[in-house]
mmCIF file of C-alpha atoms in Angstrom:
data_model
loop_
_atom_site.group_PDB
_atom_site.id
_atom_site.type_symbol
_atom_site.label_atom_id
_atom_site.label_comp_id
_atom_site.label_asym_id
_atom_site.label_seq_id
_atom_site.Cartn_x
_atom_site.Cartn_y
_atom_site.Cartn_z
ATOM 1 C CA UNK C 1 265.074 139.645 26.685
ATOM 2 C CA UNK C 2 266.672 136.411 25.499
ATOM 3 C CA UNK C 3 268.394 135.913 22.170
ATOM 4 C CA UNK C 4 267.235 133.056 19.936
ATOM 5 C CA UNK C 5 268.887 129.713 20.692
ATOM 6 C CA UNK C 6 268.493 126.827 18.256
ATOM 7 C CA UNK C 7 269.102 123.253 19.461
ATOM 8 C CA UNK C 8 272.517 121.738 18.771
ATOM 9 C CA UNK C 9 272.604 120.107 15.338
ATOM 10 C CA UNK C 10 276.003 118.438 15.077
ATOM 11 C CA UNK C 11 278.093 116.142 17.252
ATOM 12 C CA UNK C 12 280.878 118.279 18.725
ATOM 13 C CA UNK C 13 282.816 115.465 20.419
ATOM 14 C CA UNK C 14 285.514 115.209 17.718
ATOM 15 C CA UNK C 15 286.062 118.982 17.754
ATOM 16 C CA UNK C 16 286.212 118.896 21.574
ATOM 17 C CA UNK C 17 288.880 116.182 21.557
ATOM 18 C CA UNK C 18 290.908 118.124 18.987
ATOM 19 C CA UNK C 19 290.738 121.395 20.927
ATOM 20 C CA UNK C 20 291.620 119.592 24.175
ATOM 21 C CA UNK C 21 294.780 118.257 22.542
ATOM 22 C CA UNK C 22 295.960 121.686 21.374
ATOM 23 C CA UNK C 23 294.760 123.599 24.484
ATOM 24 C CA UNK C 24 295.900 121.384 27.394
ATOM 25 C CA UNK C 25 295.781 124.144 30.043
ATOM 26 C CA UNK C 26 293.134 126.691 30.996
ATOM 27 C CA UNK C 27 292.968 130.008 29.196
ATOM 28 C CA UNK C 28 293.264 131.429 25.706
ATOM 29 C CA UNK C 29 295.619 130.004 23.126
ATOM 30 C CA UNK C 30 296.457 131.966 20.005
ATOM 31 C CA UNK C 31 297.397 129.687 17.117
ATOM 32 C CA UNK C 32 299.640 129.966 14.042
ATOM 33 C CA UNK C 33 296.457 130.038 11.934
ATOM 34 C CA UNK C 34 295.490 133.681 11.448
ATOM 35 C CA UNK C 35 292.283 134.576 13.288
ATOM 36 C CA UNK C 36 291.928 131.235 15.118
ATOM 37 C CA UNK C 37 291.946 131.119 18.931
ATOM 38 C CA UNK C 38 291.288 128.156 21.204
ATOM 39 C CA UNK C 39 289.800 128.317 24.708
ATOM 40 C CA UNK C 40 289.779 125.961 27.686
ATOM 41 C CA UNK C 41 288.307 126.486 31.156
ATOM 42 C CA UNK C 42 287.983 123.996 34.028
ATOM 43 C CA UNK C 43 285.559 126.071 36.101
ATOM 44 C CA UNK C 44 282.749 128.564 35.488
ATOM 45 C CA UNK C 45 284.092 132.117 35.330
ATOM 46 C CA UNK C 46 283.081 135.500 36.668
ATOM 47 C CA UNK C 47 281.345 137.844 34.183
ATOM 48 C CA UNK C 48 283.986 139.506 32.010
ATOM 49 C CA UNK C 49 283.507 142.770 30.108
ATOM 50 C CA UNK C 50 285.054 142.558 26.655
ATOM 51 C CA UNK C 51 284.572 143.571 23.036
ATOM 52 C CA UNK C 52 283.663 140.778 20.632
ATOM 53 C CA UNK C 53 285.092 141.186 17.146
ATOM 54 C CA UNK C 54 283.342 139.972 13.974
ATOM 55 C CA UNK C 55 283.766 136.252 14.492
ATOM 56 C CA UNK C 56 282.287 132.797 14.783
ATOM 57 C CA UNK C 57 282.598 131.454 18.345
ATOM 58 C CA UNK C 58 281.906 127.725 18.643
ATOM 59 C CA UNK C 59 281.450 125.654 21.794
ATOM 60 C CA UNK C 60 282.663 122.070 21.576
ATOM 61 C CA UNK C 61 282.077 121.272 25.266
ATOM 62 C CA UNK C 62 280.437 123.178 28.115
ATOM 63 C CA UNK C 63 278.269 126.301 27.924
ATOM 64 C CA UNK C 64 278.558 130.087 27.898
ATOM 65 C CA UNK C 65 276.385 133.129 28.644
ATOM 66 C CA UNK C 66 276.780 136.455 26.835
ATOM 67 C CA UNK C 67 274.952 139.703 27.621
ATOM 68 C CA UNK C 68 274.518 142.490 25.065
ATOM 69 C CA UNK C 69 272.833 145.526 26.655
ATOM 70 C CA UNK C 70 269.587 144.030 28.069
ATOM 71 C CA UNK C 71 269.697 140.848 25.960
ATOM 72 C CA UNK C 72 270.987 137.458 27.131
ATOM 73 C CA UNK C 73 272.403 134.823 24.776
ATOM 74 C CA UNK C 74 273.134 131.324 26.079
ATOM 75 C CA UNK C 75 274.745 128.627 23.974
ATOM 76 C CA UNK C 76 276.340 125.229 24.513
ATOM 77 C CA UNK C 77 278.152 122.351 22.787
ATOM 78 C CA UNK C 78 277.233 122.114 19.118
ATOM 79 C CA UNK C 79 276.129 125.750 18.917
ATOM 80 C CA UNK C 80 277.831 128.940 17.809
ATOM 81 C CA UNK C 81 277.663 132.651 18.477
ATOM 82 C CA UNK C 82 277.938 134.688 15.285
ATOM 83 C CA UNK C 83 279.132 138.273 15.817
ATOM 84 C CA UNK C 84 279.052 140.449 12.721
ATOM 85 C CA UNK C 85 280.641 143.663 14.064
ATOM 86 C CA UNK C 86 282.495 144.885 17.173
ATOM 87 C CA UNK C 87 280.167 144.700 20.180
ATOM 88 C CA UNK C 88 280.855 145.398 23.890
ATOM 89 C CA UNK C 89 279.437 142.482 25.866
ATOM 90 C CA UNK C 90 279.587 140.715 29.221
ATOM 91 C CA UNK C 91 280.689 137.118 28.819
ATOM 92 C CA UNK C 92 281.185 134.174 31.165
ATOM 93 C CA UNK C 93 281.645 130.412 31.025
ATOM 94 C CA UNK C 94 278.536 128.997 32.685
ATOM 95 C CA UNK C 95 279.236 125.259 32.498
ATOM 96 C CA UNK C 96 282.655 123.674 33.047
ATOM 97 C CA UNK C 97 284.428 121.275 35.395
ATOM 98 C CA UNK C 98 287.902 119.690 35.680
ATOM 99 C CA UNK C 99 286.397 116.437 34.375
ATOM 100 C CA UNK C 100 284.552 118.133 31.496
ATOM 101 C CA UNK C 101 286.216 121.489 30.834
ATOM 102 C CA UNK C 102 284.774 124.196 28.666
ATOM 103 C CA UNK C 103 286.319 123.875 25.189
ATOM 104 C CA UNK C 104 285.727 126.307 22.353
ATOM 105 C CA UNK C 105 287.198 128.259 19.493
ATOM 106 C CA UNK C 106 286.815 131.695 17.945
ATOM 107 C CA UNK C 107 287.457 132.402 14.272
ATOM 108 C CA UNK C 108 287.714 136.002 13.077
ATOM 109 C CA UNK C 109 285.597 136.856 10.023
ATOM 110 C CA UNK C 110 286.803 139.166 7.255
ATOM 111 C CA UNK C 111 284.241 141.446 5.581
ATOM 112 C CA UNK C 112 286.120 141.544 2.269
ATOM 113 C CA UNK C 113 286.147 137.750 2.074
ATOM 114 C CA UNK C 114 282.433 137.694 2.921
ATOM 115 C CA UNK C 115 281.549 140.003 0.055
ATOM 116 C CA UNK C 116 283.929 138.355 -2.412
ATOM 117 C CA UNK C 117 282.417 134.935 -1.755
ATOM 118 C CA UNK C 118 278.868 136.337 -1.850
ATOM 119 C CA UNK C 119 279.548 137.699 -5.351
ATOM 120 C CA UNK C 120 281.281 134.532 -6.568
ATOM 121 C CA UNK C 121 278.427 132.380 -5.237
ATOM 122 C CA UNK C 122 275.838 134.701 -6.864
ATOM 123 C CA UNK C 123 273.897 134.994 -3.611
ATOM 124 C CA UNK C 124 270.685 137.089 -3.619
ATOM 125 C CA UNK C 125 270.712 140.771 -2.584
ATOM 126 C CA UNK C 126 270.493 141.572 1.116
ATOM 127 C CA UNK C 127 267.342 142.861 2.777
ATOM 128 C CA UNK C 128 267.139 146.528 3.731
ATOM 129 C CA UNK C 129 266.372 145.943 7.410
ATOM 130 C CA UNK C 130 269.467 146.076 9.618
ATOM 131 C CA UNK C 131 269.731 142.878 11.713
ATOM 132 C CA UNK C 132 271.109 142.490 15.239
ATOM 133 C CA UNK C 133 274.878 141.988 15.152
ATOM 134 C CA UNK C 134 274.785 138.954 17.491
ATOM 135 C CA UNK C 135 273.100 135.607 16.922
ATOM 136 C CA UNK C 136 273.105 132.129 18.504
ATOM 137 C CA UNK C 137 272.458 129.172 16.228
ATOM 138 C CA UNK C 138 273.091 125.495 15.668
ATOM 139 C CA UNK C 139 275.890 124.091 13.520
ATOM 140 C CA UNK C 140 275.312 121.507 10.823
ATOM 141 C CA UNK C 141 277.603 118.539 10.182
ATOM 142 C CA UNK C 142 279.340 120.101 7.175
ATOM 143 C CA UNK C 143 280.327 123.247 9.061
ATOM 144 C CA UNK C 144 281.416 121.230 12.115
ATOM 145 C CA UNK C 145 283.595 119.058 9.876
ATOM 146 C CA UNK C 146 285.250 122.122 8.314
ATOM 147 C CA UNK C 147 285.975 123.589 11.756
ATOM 148 C CA UNK C 148 287.539 120.322 12.963
ATOM 149 C CA UNK C 149 289.679 120.121 9.816
ATOM 150 C CA UNK C 150 290.903 123.672 10.381
ATOM 151 C CA UNK C 151 292.024 122.921 13.950
ATOM 152 C CA UNK C 152 293.661 119.643 12.895
ATOM 153 C CA UNK C 153 295.860 121.607 10.474
ATOM 154 C CA UNK C 154 297.810 122.717 13.552
ATOM 155 C CA UNK C 155 299.338 119.235 13.349
ATOM 156 C CA UNK C 156 300.516 119.871 9.788
ATOM 157 C CA UNK C 157 302.784 122.942 9.733
ATOM 158 C CA UNK C 158 304.013 122.192 6.205
ATOM 159 C CA UNK C 159 300.471 122.231 4.796
ATOM 160 C CA UNK C 160 298.939 124.766 7.174
ATOM 161 C CA UNK C 161 300.018 127.937 5.355
ATOM 162 C CA UNK C 162 298.380 126.837 2.093
ATOM 163 C CA UNK C 163 295.375 124.890 3.337
ATOM 164 C CA UNK C 164 294.201 127.000 6.279
ATOM 165 C CA UNK C 165 293.065 129.983 4.127
ATOM 166 C CA UNK C 166 291.125 127.572 1.889
ATOM 167 C CA UNK C 167 289.342 125.946 4.835
ATOM 168 C CA UNK C 168 288.602 129.396 6.305
ATOM 169 C CA UNK C 169 286.994 130.392 2.994
ATOM 170 C CA UNK C 170 284.953 127.187 3.075
ATOM 171 C CA UNK C 171 283.741 128.019 6.588
ATOM 172 C CA UNK C 172 282.785 131.553 5.515
ATOM 173 C CA UNK C 173 280.951 130.248 2.459
ATOM 174 C CA UNK C 174 279.023 127.711 4.552
ATOM 175 C CA UNK C 175 277.964 130.550 6.847
ATOM 176 C CA UNK C 176 276.863 132.632 3.860
ATOM 177 C CA UNK C 177 274.730 129.886 2.329
ATOM 178 C CA UNK C 178 273.299 128.909 5.704
ATOM 179 C CA UNK C 179 270.045 130.212 7.219
ATOM 180 C CA UNK C 180 271.747 133.325 8.640
ATOM 181 C CA UNK C 181 273.926 134.192 5.660
ATOM 182 C CA UNK C 182 271.878 137.277 4.764
ATOM 183 C CA UNK C 183 272.808 138.738 8.151
ATOM 184 C CA UNK C 184 276.502 138.653 7.261
ATOM 185 C CA UNK C 185 275.937 140.068 3.783
ATOM 186 C CA UNK C 186 273.784 142.889 5.158
ATOM 187 C CA UNK C 187 276.595 144.105 7.413
ATOM 188 C CA UNK C 188 279.275 143.842 4.746
ATOM 189 C CA UNK C 189 277.377 145.058 1.657
ATOM 190 C CA UNK C 190 278.290 148.624 0.721
ATOM 191 C CA UNK C 191 275.292 150.948 0.887
ATOM 192 C CA UNK C 192 273.151 148.746 3.124
ATOM 193 C CA UNK C 193 271.888 150.051 6.474
ATOM 194 C CA UNK C 194 273.829 147.364 8.273
ATOM 195 C CA UNK C 195 277.046 148.342 6.509
ATOM 196 C CA UNK C 196 276.511 151.995 7.416
ATOM 197 C CA UNK C 197 276.194 151.017 11.072
ATOM 198 C CA UNK C 198 279.319 148.865 10.776
ATOM 199 C CA UNK C 199 281.175 151.928 9.451
ATOM 200 C CA UNK C 200 279.907 153.964 12.405
ATOM 201 C CA UNK C 201 281.108 151.279 14.809
ATOM 202 C CA UNK C 202 284.537 151.261 13.154
ATOM 203 C CA UNK C 203 284.738 155.061 13.518
ATOM 204 C CA UNK C 204 283.695 154.939 17.177
ATOM 205 C CA UNK C 205 286.239 152.228 17.937
ATOM 206 C CA UNK C 206 289.037 154.380 16.503
ATOM 207 C CA UNK C 207 287.796 157.697 17.953
ATOM 208 C CA UNK C 208 286.026 156.798 21.207
ATOM 209 C CA UNK C 209 287.953 159.464 23.169
ATOM 210 C CA UNK C 210 286.498 162.242 20.980
ATOM 211 C CA UNK C 211 283.248 164.036 21.727
ATOM 212 C CA UNK C 212 280.486 162.231 19.858
ATOM 213 C CA UNK C 213 278.270 164.476 17.755
ATOM 214 C CA UNK C 214 275.451 162.365 16.401
ATOM 215 C CA UNK C 215 274.507 164.791 13.618
ATOM 216 C CA UNK C 216 278.081 164.910 12.297
ATOM 217 C CA UNK C 217 278.498 161.125 12.341
ATOM 218 C CA UNK C 218 275.122 160.638 10.652
ATOM 219 C CA UNK C 219 276.120 163.115 7.923
ATOM 220 C CA UNK C 220 279.383 161.240 7.419
ATOM 221 C CA UNK C 221 277.299 158.116 6.761
ATOM 222 C CA UNK C 222 274.750 159.918 4.524
ATOM 223 C CA UNK C 223 271.939 159.212 7.010
ATOM 224 C CA UNK C 224 269.531 161.417 8.908
ATOM 225 C CA UNK C 225 270.212 161.567 12.682
ATOM 226 C CA UNK C 226 266.906 159.838 13.453
ATOM 227 C CA UNK C 227 267.545 157.038 10.942
ATOM 228 C CA UNK C 228 271.085 156.619 12.221
ATOM 229 C CA UNK C 229 269.916 156.249 15.833
ATOM 230 C CA UNK C 230 267.214 153.774 14.826
ATOM 231 C CA UNK C 231 269.461 151.488 12.787
ATOM 232 C CA UNK C 232 272.397 151.737 15.203
ATOM 233 C CA UNK C 233 270.200 150.489 18.052
ATOM 234 C CA UNK C 234 268.732 147.800 15.808
ATOM 235 C CA UNK C 235 272.193 146.349 15.093
ATOM 236 C CA UNK C 236 274.013 146.901 18.400
ATOM 237 C CA UNK C 237 271.165 146.833 20.922
ATOM 238 C CA UNK C 238 272.187 150.218 22.344
ATOM 239 C CA UNK C 239 272.300 153.922 21.517
ATOM 240 C CA UNK C 240 275.503 155.399 20.000
ATOM 241 C CA UNK C 241 276.379 157.291 23.209
ATOM 242 C CA UNK C 242 275.879 154.142 25.279
ATOM 243 C CA UNK C 243 278.122 152.213 22.882
ATOM 244 C CA UNK C 244 280.823 154.889 23.144
ATOM 245 C CA UNK C 245 280.581 154.838 26.944
ATOM 246 C CA UNK C 246 281.106 151.069 27.005
ATOM 247 C CA UNK C 247 284.222 151.386 24.837
ATOM 248 C CA UNK C 248 285.601 154.198 26.996
ATOM 249 C CA UNK C 249 285.060 152.394 30.291
ATOM 250 C CA UNK C 250 286.485 149.097 29.063
ATOM 251 C CA UNK C 251 289.565 150.847 27.682
ATOM 252 C CA UNK C 252 290.041 152.770 30.951
ATOM 253 C CA UNK C 253 289.750 149.536 32.936
ATOM 254 C CA UNK C 254 292.341 147.886 30.729
ATOM 255 C CA UNK C 255 294.720 150.864 31.093
ATOM 256 C CA UNK C 256 294.447 150.803 34.882
ATOM 257 C CA UNK C 257 294.913 147.040 35.050
ATOM 258 C CA UNK C 258 297.708 146.617 32.512
ATOM 259 C CA UNK C 259 299.414 150.028 32.256
ATOM 260 C CA UNK C 260 298.980 150.886 35.957
ATOM 261 C CA UNK C 261 297.381 154.286 35.299
ATOM 262 C CA UNK C 262 295.452 155.866 38.139
ATOM 263 C CA UNK C 263 291.740 156.527 37.694
ATOM 264 C CA UNK C 264 292.113 160.227 36.861
ATOM 265 C CA UNK C 265 294.757 159.573 34.200
ATOM 266 C CA UNK C 266 292.776 156.726 32.652
ATOM 267 C CA UNK C 267 289.612 158.834 32.617
ATOM 268 C CA UNK C 268 291.375 161.672 30.798
ATOM 269 C CA UNK C 269 292.996 159.252 28.343
ATOM 270 C CA UNK C 270 289.617 157.877 27.198
ATOM 271 C CA UNK C 271 287.900 161.268 26.889
ATOM 272 C CA UNK C 272 286.305 162.023 30.271
ATOM 273 C CA UNK C 273 286.563 165.651 31.383
ATOM 274 C CA UNK C 274 285.141 164.928 34.845
ATOM 275 C CA UNK C 275 286.846 162.362 37.097
ATOM 276 C CA UNK C 276 283.762 162.203 39.339
ATOM 277 C CA UNK C 277 281.490 161.431 36.380
ATOM 278 C CA UNK C 278 283.942 158.737 35.274
ATOM 279 C CA UNK C 279 283.896 157.168 38.739
ATOM 280 C CA UNK C 280 280.085 157.171 38.869
ATOM 281 C CA UNK C 281 279.688 155.593 35.447
ATOM 282 C CA UNK C 282 282.492 153.111 36.088
ATOM 283 C CA UNK C 283 280.860 151.964 39.351
ATOM 284 C CA UNK C 284 277.504 151.606 37.614
ATOM 285 C CA UNK C 285 278.944 149.339 34.902
ATOM 286 C CA UNK C 286 281.537 147.318 36.846
ATOM 287 C CA UNK C 287 279.874 147.272 40.275
ATOM 288 C CA UNK C 288 282.657 148.997 42.227
ATOM 289 C CA UNK C 289 284.708 152.235 42.115
ATOM 290 C CA UNK C 290 287.830 152.085 39.907
ATOM 291 C CA UNK C 291 290.469 151.519 42.626
ATOM 292 C CA UNK C 292 288.485 148.779 44.369
ATOM 293 C CA UNK C 293 287.548 147.074 41.107
ATOM 294 C CA UNK C 294 291.160 146.972 39.863
ATOM 295 C CA UNK C 295 292.344 145.626 43.226
ATOM 296 C CA UNK C 296 289.744 142.851 42.992
ATOM 297 C CA UNK C 297 290.786 142.008 39.436
ATOM 298 C CA UNK C 298 294.457 141.765 40.421
ATOM 299 C CA UNK C 299 293.588 139.572 43.383
ATOM 300 C CA UNK C 300 291.522 137.309 41.132
ATOM 301 C CA UNK C 301 294.342 137.141 38.564
ATOM 302 C CA UNK C 302 296.618 135.176 40.904
ATOM 303 C CA UNK C 303 294.245 132.187 40.658
ATOM 304 C CA UNK C 304 293.012 130.044 37.759
ATOM 305 C CA UNK C 305 291.876 131.839 34.626
ATOM 306 C CA UNK C 306 294.543 134.552 34.578
ATOM 307 C CA UNK C 307 295.158 134.182 30.867
ATOM 308 C CA UNK C 308 291.411 134.327 30.155
ATOM 309 C CA UNK C 309 291.084 137.613 32.027
ATOM 310 C CA UNK C 310 294.109 139.054 30.305
ATOM 311 C CA UNK C 311 292.635 138.197 26.923
ATOM 312 C CA UNK C 312 289.317 139.882 27.624
ATOM 313 C CA UNK C 313 290.410 143.195 26.158
ATOM 314 C CA UNK C 314 290.908 141.701 22.714
ATOM 315 C CA UNK C 315 288.427 138.794 22.787
#
């Protein structure tokens, strides 16, 4: 299944030139502006397992491919990927070269700001249906201009602290009044199905090592187990147990790679009681047993893209 992909709407060349100036080398660059990260890549990358936070990811040059469960989302310069809650995905840069590197940014979205602006702008109530938490779409000129102005504030440290939050609010408001604004409001509006799923995701992210009891979590959210399963899959593209498994395996991989835990210790840390079951499920997701996979990742990390791989855990 392929996610919807609208044609690019705005010229991204100015944003690309601005990002290139502030991200002169490959990899991830955190910035002094809260929630803003810049990316550069001179070659296509291997698929990377990571968890996308609620954010707007914009490509200024190049192209990217993101997989959520059995869905594929492809987007390129002038398009954005809107993520409205934490989702485990497989991501890779699909188009880049030394002459025309991949250039992009990610801006974290805040649910409280979303709802505050929705109220202030007197936007209509959200629909009851829970939408998918990932969407590819085009960017109009006004939103592209606001994004470029936000990045250019990195040149103005004296003004950045005061102006950056205002431009970020402008970007959020433009998303809310755009064609997909109801999607954001649905996942942030208290009492909506989407918001209930977002609360479940937040609980799973904090408690993924615990045994998941669907009935108990559904009760916590004031939903029936069947309704909870239905709406959770509608938003995330996967069942709650599958979502938990993805979080566990990605955390275990990160612990083995960065904290040098062995497979048995990492498995126990993330909630597996059986090391053999952990190894089977790990191999199924990452394509190799834990020890071999970690060795391959460390070997790959000595080449280009090290900082991109290291950032995958928090992307």
